[in-house]
Amino acid sequence: MAQLWGGRFTKETDQLVYNFNASISFDQKFYEQDIRGSKAHVTMLAKQGILTEEEKDQILTGLEGILSDVKEGKLAITSQYEDIHSFVEANLIDRIGDAGKKLHTGRSRNDQVALDMKLYVRDEIGEIDEEVKKLLGSLLKIMEENVHTYMPGFTHLQKAQPVTLAHHIGAYFEMFRRDRGRLADIKKRMNTCPLGAGALAGTTYPLDRAYTAELLGFDEPTKNSMDSVSDRDYVIELLSALSTIMMHLSRFSEEIILWNSNEYRFVEIDDAYSTGSSIMPQKKNPDIAELVRGKTGRVYGALLSILTTMKGIPLAYNKDMQEDKELTFDAIDTVKGCLALFTGMVSTMEFRKENMEKSAKNGFTNATDAADYLVNHGVPFRDAHGIVGQLVLLCIEKGISLDELPLEEYQKISPVFEKDIYEAISMQTCVEKRITYGAPGPQMMEKVIQEEREYLEKN
Ligand code: ARG
């Protein structure tokens, strides 16, 4: 057991207590951020004359040595240390002696861990954003290739009106684009540096907190030292944004699972992204999509857990907050993994365009357009709605589609129908005429795709 705080104690910590309290098994994940923070801290201490230049140089060399040794696997982070902060400090003292004992001047583990977690989250936001951007790139490609691929649009999981595959995928593009916006907002709001807050009440050393903040790429130092060591809002915001990403991935996964089923046959998931059954030889299962949908639960769990952990904590630092890490790390890794796999799955998936188009034709998705035809010939919409309803009923009885119903049958129900009705309700007309901004008409879709292309180039 290597602890930083033995002085006041007369007995060894009970081993179970030590294990229960220790965080090294998980906070070792941010050893790089911990060392980065320490380097900025000592640089600032030397600038303020609190450390000599020589001490600073010794410490920096020592810290860099620890960093590269850990990275190269020459130095193992073991459970002999309570946490990553103790590990780094103990190793520093081993390497450079007395100067190492000055590293923690004007700092507490409370502001140190607050800093480490912020640095880690900020770095990971960048990585998650990259993954979402890659997914958007794949979606855009599918959109570009499918502005004329007709498929049924659904409401209540019932065929409603025809859309295109580009338009359907475009809906997900918007969701993930907003997810990137949320990540960017969090990064902007969290970008203040807690270092220098000390345990809770700042320090009596003449620290230059603005300088440390600048060295670490923050916009400014935090404004209240008590808030600095007890703020985990940004973790909650991140987990909320990650939950939303998972919710979007999960809905999309659900659709892919449906589309990949024998009943739909809209897509064929690539063999590389499917698995078989140990008993049923015919099976090719959409496990990746199912796992993504399933893993949504653990990310939601992380959000709920941290919200609950934080709700009763009096100011300022309390050990409860150590619980922020494992959940957040797990959620981040889960989301990154799901995004990467999902992108691989959608970009290799085959779209069965004929089946989509056939399905759009068979579900009366052009019924609204038949009613609109009557409206264009002076029939009030409510009457038109009723007339087409009767036509649909007739078609259901005959087991045919509106396109197949003879003109005499149309005219028996309403004399307004002429033979141009077939043109008016063709799949092509139904889709191509929907040209308002945001609608599936190919002309408008091309415009939106161009805008999305520019957005991805700039952001
Ligand atoms: N492992 C601790 C955490 O994650 C570091 C801070 C410890 N501070 C303290 N006063 N015990 O929160």
Short mmCIF file of C-alpha atoms and ligand atoms in Angstrom, two decimals, residues 5 21-24 26-27 30 82-85 108-114 199 232 317-325, ligand 1:
data_model
loop_
_atom_site.label_atom_id
_atom_site.label_comp_id
_atom_site.label_asym_id
_atom_site.label_seq_id
_atom_site.Cartn_x
_atom_site.Cartn_y
_atom_site.Cartn_z
CA TRP A 5 -1.32 10.62 3.66
CA ASN A 21 -11.27 3.03 -1.39
CA ALA A 22 -8.64 2.61 -4.09
CA SER A 23 -9.29 3.86 -7.61
CA ILE A 24 -6.08 2.82 -9.34
CA PHE A 26 -9.75 2.43 -13.23
CA ASP A 27 -8.24 5.91 -12.89
CA PHE A 30 -6.08 8.85 -17.47
CA GLU A 82 -4.09 3.98 -4.16
CA ASP A 83 -4.74 6.01 -7.27
CA ILE A 84 -3.05 7.32 -10.38
CA HIS A 85 -1.98 10.52 -8.61
CA SER A 108 -4.89 18.92 -3.85
CA ARG A 109 -6.03 15.65 -5.33
CA ASN A 110 -9.46 17.25 -5.42
CA ASP A 111 -8.56 19.86 -8.02
CA GLN A 112 -6.16 17.40 -9.63
CA VAL A 113 -8.80 14.76 -10.22
CA ALA A 114 -11.28 17.40 -11.34
CA ALA A 199 -8.92 21.05 -1.76
CA ARG A 232 -19.52 16.99 -12.48
CA TYR A 317 -15.59 17.37 -2.66
CA ASN A 318 -16.90 14.04 -1.35
CA LYS A 319 -15.60 10.61 -2.17
CA ASP A 320 -18.91 9.67 -3.78
CA MET A 321 -17.63 11.51 -6.82
CA GLN A 322 -15.01 8.87 -7.44
CA GLU A 323 -17.95 6.89 -8.81
CA ASP A 324 -18.08 9.15 -11.86
CA LYS A 325 -15.21 7.38 -13.56
N1 ARG B 1 -9.68 9.02 -6.45
C1 ARG B 1 -10.28 10.24 -6.04
C2 ARG B 1 -11.48 10.56 -6.92
O1 ARG B 1 -11.57 9.99 -7.94
C3 ARG B 1 -9.27 11.35 -6.13
C4 ARG B 1 -9.52 12.46 -5.19
C5 ARG B 1 -9.25 12.06 -3.80
N2 ARG B 1 -9.48 13.12 -2.89
C6 ARG B 1 -9.66 12.89 -1.60
N3 ARG B 1 -9.88 13.91 -0.86
N4 ARG B 1 -9.65 11.70 -1.12
O2 ARG B 1 -12.33 11.34 -6.61
#
